[in-house]
PDB file of C-alpha atoms in Angstrom:
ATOM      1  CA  UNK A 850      10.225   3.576 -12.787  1.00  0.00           C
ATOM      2  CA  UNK A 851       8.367   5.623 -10.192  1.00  0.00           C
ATOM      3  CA  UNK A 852       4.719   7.292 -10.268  1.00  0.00           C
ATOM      4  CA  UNK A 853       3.832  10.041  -9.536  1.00  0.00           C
ATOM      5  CA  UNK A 854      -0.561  10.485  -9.455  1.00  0.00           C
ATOM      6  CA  UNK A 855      -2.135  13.872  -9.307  1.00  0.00           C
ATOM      7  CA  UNK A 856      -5.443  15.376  -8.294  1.00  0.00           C
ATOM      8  CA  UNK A 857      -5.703  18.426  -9.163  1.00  0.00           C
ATOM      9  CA  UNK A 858      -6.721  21.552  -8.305  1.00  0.00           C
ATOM     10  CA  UNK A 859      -6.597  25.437  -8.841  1.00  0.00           C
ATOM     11  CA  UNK A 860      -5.867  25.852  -5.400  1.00  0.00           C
ATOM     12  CA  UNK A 861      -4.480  22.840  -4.416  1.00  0.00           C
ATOM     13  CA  UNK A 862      -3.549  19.193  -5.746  1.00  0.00           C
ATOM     14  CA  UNK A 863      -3.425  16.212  -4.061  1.00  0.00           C
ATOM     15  CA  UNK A 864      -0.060  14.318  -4.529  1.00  0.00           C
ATOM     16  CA  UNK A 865       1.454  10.850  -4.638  1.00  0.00           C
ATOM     17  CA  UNK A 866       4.374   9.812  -5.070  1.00  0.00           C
ATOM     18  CA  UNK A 867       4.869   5.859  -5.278  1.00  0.00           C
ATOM     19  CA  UNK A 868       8.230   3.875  -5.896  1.00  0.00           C
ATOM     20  CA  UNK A 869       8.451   0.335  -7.048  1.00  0.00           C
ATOM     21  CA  UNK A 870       4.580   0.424  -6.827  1.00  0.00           C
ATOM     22  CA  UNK A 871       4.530   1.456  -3.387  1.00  0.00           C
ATOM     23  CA  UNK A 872       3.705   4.599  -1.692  1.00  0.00           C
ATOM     24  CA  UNK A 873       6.016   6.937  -0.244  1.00  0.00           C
ATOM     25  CA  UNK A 874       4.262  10.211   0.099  1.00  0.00           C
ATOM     26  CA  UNK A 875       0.866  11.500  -0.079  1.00  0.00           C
ATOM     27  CA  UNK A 876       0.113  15.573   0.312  1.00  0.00           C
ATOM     28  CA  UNK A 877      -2.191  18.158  -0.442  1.00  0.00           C
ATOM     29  CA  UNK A 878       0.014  20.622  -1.888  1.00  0.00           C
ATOM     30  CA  UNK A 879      -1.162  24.403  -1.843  1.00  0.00           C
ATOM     31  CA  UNK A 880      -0.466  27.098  -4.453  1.00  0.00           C
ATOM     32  CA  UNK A 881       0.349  30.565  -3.319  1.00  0.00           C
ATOM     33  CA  UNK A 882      -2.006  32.333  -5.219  1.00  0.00           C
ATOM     34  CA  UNK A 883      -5.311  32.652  -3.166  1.00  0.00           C
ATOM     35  CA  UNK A 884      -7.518  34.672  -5.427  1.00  0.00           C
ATOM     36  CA  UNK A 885      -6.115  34.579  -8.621  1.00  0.00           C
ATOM     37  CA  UNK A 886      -7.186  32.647 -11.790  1.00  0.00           C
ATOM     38  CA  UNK A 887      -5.512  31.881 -15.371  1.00  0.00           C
ATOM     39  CA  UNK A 888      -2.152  30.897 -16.944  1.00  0.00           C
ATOM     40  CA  UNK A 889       0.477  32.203 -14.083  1.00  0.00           C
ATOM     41  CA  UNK A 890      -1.973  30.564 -11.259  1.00  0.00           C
ATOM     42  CA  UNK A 891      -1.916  27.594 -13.450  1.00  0.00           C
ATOM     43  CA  UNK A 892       2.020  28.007 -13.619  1.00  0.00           C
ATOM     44  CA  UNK A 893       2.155  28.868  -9.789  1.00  0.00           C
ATOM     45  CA  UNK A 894       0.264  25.801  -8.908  1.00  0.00           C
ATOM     46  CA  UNK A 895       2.510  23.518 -11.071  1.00  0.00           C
ATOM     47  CA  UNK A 896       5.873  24.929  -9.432  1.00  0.00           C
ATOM     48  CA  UNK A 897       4.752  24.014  -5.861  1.00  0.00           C
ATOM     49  CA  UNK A 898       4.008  20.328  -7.228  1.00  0.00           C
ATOM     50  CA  UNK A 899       7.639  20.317  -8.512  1.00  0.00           C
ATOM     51  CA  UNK A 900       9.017  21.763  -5.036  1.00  0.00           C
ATOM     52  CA  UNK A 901       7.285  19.354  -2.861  1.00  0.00           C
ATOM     53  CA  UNK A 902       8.181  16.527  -5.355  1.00  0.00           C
ATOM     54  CA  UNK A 903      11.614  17.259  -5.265  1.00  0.00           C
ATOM     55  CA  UNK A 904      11.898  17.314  -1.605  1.00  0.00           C
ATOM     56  CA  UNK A 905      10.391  13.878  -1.441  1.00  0.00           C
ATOM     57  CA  UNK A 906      13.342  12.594  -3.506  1.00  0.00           C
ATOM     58  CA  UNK A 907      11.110  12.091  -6.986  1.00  0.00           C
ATOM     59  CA  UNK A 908      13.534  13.469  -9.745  1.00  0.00           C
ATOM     60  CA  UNK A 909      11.978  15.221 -13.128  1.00  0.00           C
ATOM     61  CA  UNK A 910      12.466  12.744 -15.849  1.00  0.00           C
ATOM     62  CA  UNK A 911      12.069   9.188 -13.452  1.00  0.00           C
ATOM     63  CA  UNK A 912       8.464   9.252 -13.180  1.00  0.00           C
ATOM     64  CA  UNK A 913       5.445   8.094 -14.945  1.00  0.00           C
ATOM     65  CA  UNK A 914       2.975  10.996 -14.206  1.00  0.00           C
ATOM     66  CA  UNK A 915      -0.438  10.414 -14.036  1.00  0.00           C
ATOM     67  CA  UNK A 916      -3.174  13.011 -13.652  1.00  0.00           C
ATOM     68  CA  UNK A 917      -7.124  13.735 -13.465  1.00  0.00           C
ATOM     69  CA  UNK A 918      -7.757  15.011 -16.322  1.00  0.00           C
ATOM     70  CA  UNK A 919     -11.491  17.283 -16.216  1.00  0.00           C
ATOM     71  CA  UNK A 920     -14.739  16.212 -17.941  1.00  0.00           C
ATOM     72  CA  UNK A 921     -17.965  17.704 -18.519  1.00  0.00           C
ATOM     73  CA  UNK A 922     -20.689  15.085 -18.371  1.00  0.00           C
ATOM     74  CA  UNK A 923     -23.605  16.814 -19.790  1.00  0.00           C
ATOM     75  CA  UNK A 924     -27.297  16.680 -18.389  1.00  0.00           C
ATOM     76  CA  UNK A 925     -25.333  14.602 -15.127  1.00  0.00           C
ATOM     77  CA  UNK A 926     -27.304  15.126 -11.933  1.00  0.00           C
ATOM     78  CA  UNK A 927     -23.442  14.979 -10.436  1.00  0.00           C
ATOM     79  CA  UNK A 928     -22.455  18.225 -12.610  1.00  0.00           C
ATOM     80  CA  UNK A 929     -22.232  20.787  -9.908  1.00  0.00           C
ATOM     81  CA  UNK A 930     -20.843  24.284  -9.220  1.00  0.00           C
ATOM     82  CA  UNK A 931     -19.120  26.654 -12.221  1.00  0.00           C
ATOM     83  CA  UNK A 932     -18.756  24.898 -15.548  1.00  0.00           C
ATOM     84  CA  UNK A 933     -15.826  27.292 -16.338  1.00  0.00           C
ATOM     85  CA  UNK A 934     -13.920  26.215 -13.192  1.00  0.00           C
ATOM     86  CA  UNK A 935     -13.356  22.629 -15.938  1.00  0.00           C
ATOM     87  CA  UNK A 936     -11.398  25.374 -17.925  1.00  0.00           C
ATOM     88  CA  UNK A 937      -9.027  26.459 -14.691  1.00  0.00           C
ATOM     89  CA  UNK A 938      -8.293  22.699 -14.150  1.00  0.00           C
ATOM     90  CA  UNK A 939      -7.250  22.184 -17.532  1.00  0.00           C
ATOM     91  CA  UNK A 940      -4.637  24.481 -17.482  1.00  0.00           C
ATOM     92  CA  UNK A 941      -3.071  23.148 -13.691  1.00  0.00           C
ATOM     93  CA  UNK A 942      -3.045  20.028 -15.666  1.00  0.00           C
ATOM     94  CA  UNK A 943      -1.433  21.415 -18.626  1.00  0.00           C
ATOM     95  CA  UNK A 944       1.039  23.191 -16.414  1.00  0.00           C
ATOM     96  CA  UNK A 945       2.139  20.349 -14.404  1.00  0.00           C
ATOM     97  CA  UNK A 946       2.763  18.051 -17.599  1.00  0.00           C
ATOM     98  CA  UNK A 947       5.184  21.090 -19.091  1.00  0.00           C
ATOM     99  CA  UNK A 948       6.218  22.315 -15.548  1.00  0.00           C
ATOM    100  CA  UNK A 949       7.326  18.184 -14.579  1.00  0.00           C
ATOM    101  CA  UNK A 950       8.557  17.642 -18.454  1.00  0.00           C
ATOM    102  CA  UNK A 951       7.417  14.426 -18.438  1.00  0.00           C
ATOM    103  CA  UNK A 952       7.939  12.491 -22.087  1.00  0.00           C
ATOM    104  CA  UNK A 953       4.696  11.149 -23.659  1.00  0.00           C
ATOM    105  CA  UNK A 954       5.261   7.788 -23.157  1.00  0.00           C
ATOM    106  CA  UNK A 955       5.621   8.677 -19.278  1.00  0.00           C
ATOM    107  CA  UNK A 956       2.301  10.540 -18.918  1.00  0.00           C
ATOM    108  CA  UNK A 957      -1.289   9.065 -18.913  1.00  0.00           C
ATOM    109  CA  UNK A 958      -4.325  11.099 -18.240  1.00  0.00           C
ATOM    110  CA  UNK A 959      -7.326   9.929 -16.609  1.00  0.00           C
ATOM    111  CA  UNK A 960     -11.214  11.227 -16.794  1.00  0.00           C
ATOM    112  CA  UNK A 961     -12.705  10.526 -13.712  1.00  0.00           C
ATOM    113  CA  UNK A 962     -15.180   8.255 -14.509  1.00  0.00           C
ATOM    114  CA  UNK A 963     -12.239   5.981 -16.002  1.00  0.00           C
ATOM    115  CA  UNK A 964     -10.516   5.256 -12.575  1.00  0.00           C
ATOM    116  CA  UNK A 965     -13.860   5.339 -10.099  1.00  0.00           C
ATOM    117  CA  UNK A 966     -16.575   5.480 -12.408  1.00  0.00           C
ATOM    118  CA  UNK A 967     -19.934   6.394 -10.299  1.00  0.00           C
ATOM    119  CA  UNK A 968     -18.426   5.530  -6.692  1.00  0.00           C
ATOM    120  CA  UNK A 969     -19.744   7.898  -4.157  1.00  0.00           C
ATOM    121  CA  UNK A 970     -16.005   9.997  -2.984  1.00  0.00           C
ATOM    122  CA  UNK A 971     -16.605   8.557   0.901  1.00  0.00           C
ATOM    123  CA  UNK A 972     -16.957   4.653  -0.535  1.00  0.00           C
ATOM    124  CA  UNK A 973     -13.964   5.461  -2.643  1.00  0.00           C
ATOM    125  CA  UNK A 974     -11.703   6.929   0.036  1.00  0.00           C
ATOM    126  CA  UNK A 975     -13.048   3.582   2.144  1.00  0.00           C
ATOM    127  CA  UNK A 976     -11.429   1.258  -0.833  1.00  0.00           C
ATOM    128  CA  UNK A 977      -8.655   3.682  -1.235  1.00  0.00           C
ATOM    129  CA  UNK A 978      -7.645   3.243   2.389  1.00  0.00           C
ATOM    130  CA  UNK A 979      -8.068  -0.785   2.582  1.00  0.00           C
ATOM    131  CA  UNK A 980      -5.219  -1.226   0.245  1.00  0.00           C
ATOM    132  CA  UNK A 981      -2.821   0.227   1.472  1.00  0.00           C
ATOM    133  CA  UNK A 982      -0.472  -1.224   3.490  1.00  0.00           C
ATOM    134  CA  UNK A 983       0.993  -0.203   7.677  1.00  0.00           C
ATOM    135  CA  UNK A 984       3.663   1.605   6.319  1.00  0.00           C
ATOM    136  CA  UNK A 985       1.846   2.980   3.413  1.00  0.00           C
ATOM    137  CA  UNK A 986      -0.519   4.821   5.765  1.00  0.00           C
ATOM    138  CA  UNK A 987       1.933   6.017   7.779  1.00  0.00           C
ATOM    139  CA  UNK A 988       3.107   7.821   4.200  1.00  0.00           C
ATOM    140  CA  UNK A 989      -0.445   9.841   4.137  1.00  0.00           C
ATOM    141  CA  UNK A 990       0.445  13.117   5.227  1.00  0.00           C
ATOM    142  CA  UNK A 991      -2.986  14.939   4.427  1.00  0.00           C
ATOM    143  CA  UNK A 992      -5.896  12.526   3.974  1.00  0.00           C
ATOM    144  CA  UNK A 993      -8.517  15.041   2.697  1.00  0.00           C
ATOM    145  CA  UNK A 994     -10.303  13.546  -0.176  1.00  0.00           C
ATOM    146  CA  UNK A 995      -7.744  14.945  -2.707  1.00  0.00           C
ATOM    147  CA  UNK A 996      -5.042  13.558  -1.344  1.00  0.00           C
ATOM    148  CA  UNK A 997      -6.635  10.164  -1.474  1.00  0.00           C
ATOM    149  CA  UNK A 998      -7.930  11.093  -4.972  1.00  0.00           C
ATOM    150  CA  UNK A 999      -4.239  11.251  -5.889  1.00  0.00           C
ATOM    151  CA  UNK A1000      -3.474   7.778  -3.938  1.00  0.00           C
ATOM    152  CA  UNK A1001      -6.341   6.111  -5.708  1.00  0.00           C
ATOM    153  CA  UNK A1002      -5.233   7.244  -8.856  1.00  0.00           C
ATOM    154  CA  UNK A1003      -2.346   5.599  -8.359  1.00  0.00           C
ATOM    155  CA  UNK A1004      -3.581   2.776  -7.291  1.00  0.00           C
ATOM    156  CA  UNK A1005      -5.688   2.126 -10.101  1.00  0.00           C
ATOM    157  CA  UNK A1006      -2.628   3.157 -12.436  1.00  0.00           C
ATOM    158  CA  UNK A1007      -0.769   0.213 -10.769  1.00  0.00           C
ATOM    159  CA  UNK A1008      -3.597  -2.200 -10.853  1.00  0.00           C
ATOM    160  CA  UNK A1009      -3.895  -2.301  -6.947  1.00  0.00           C
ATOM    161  CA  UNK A1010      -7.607  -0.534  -7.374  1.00  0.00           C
ATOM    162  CA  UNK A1011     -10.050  -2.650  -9.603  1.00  0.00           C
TER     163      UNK A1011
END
């Protein structure tokens, strides 16, 4: 079966697709609504996932999906920015596992801590980037930090990133 590992994001989610275990495409995919917040952004940012996944070949159903899944770590030093912005990416990641119909057994959810635990995001893009192979780079088509996000959580889902 093929993965598929999300980032995500409100505004954008970083995307990986892998088959067989390797990787085939990696992209920061943007959602059309700039400004906007709630359900039909959630929805919005979900049906651009879907597009782009679909034109890289992955069909609905044939994919283990895994995704980020948002965590509040309280009194962390790390903890930065809006609290309620946890509450936005909660719903893009409740709209991509409804939006992608993925059946339980084909969806995992990860807290962050669970696939890169305290590893600064520049050390972890480093590791991220060592194991993949030629070709597998050449598959990076954005390599912001979300993008590689999504790689690593890949990665880690296929026991390629201790």
């Amino acid at each position: 079966m093929n993965l598929v590992s999300i980032d995500p994001g409100l505004r954008h989610c970083g995307v990986a697709f892998f088959d067989e275990g390797v990787l085939v495409k990696a992209f920061l995919v943007k959602n059309e609504e700039k400004h906007a917040r709630g359900p039909i952004t959630h929805l919005r940012m979900a049906e651009a996932v879907s597009k782009w996944l679909r034109s890289v070949g992955a069909r609905t159903g044939y994919y283990t999906l895994v995704v980020e899944y948002p965590r509040i770590y309280p009194g962390s030093s790390q903890q930065k920015g809006d609290l309620n912005d946890i509450v936005e990416l909660g719903g893009v990641v409740s709209a991509l596992v409804a939006w992608l119909a993925v059946e339980p057994e084909n969806f995992r959810a990860l807290y962050p801590s669970e696939w890169k635990g305290q590893v600064p995001k520049d050390v972890m893009n480093e590791r991220v980037l060592k194991r993949l192979s030629v070709k597998e780079h050449e598959a990076l088509v954005s390599s912001d930090h979300n993008t590689l996000d999504a790689v690593g959580i890949g990665l880690f889902h296929s026991g390629r990133l201790a």
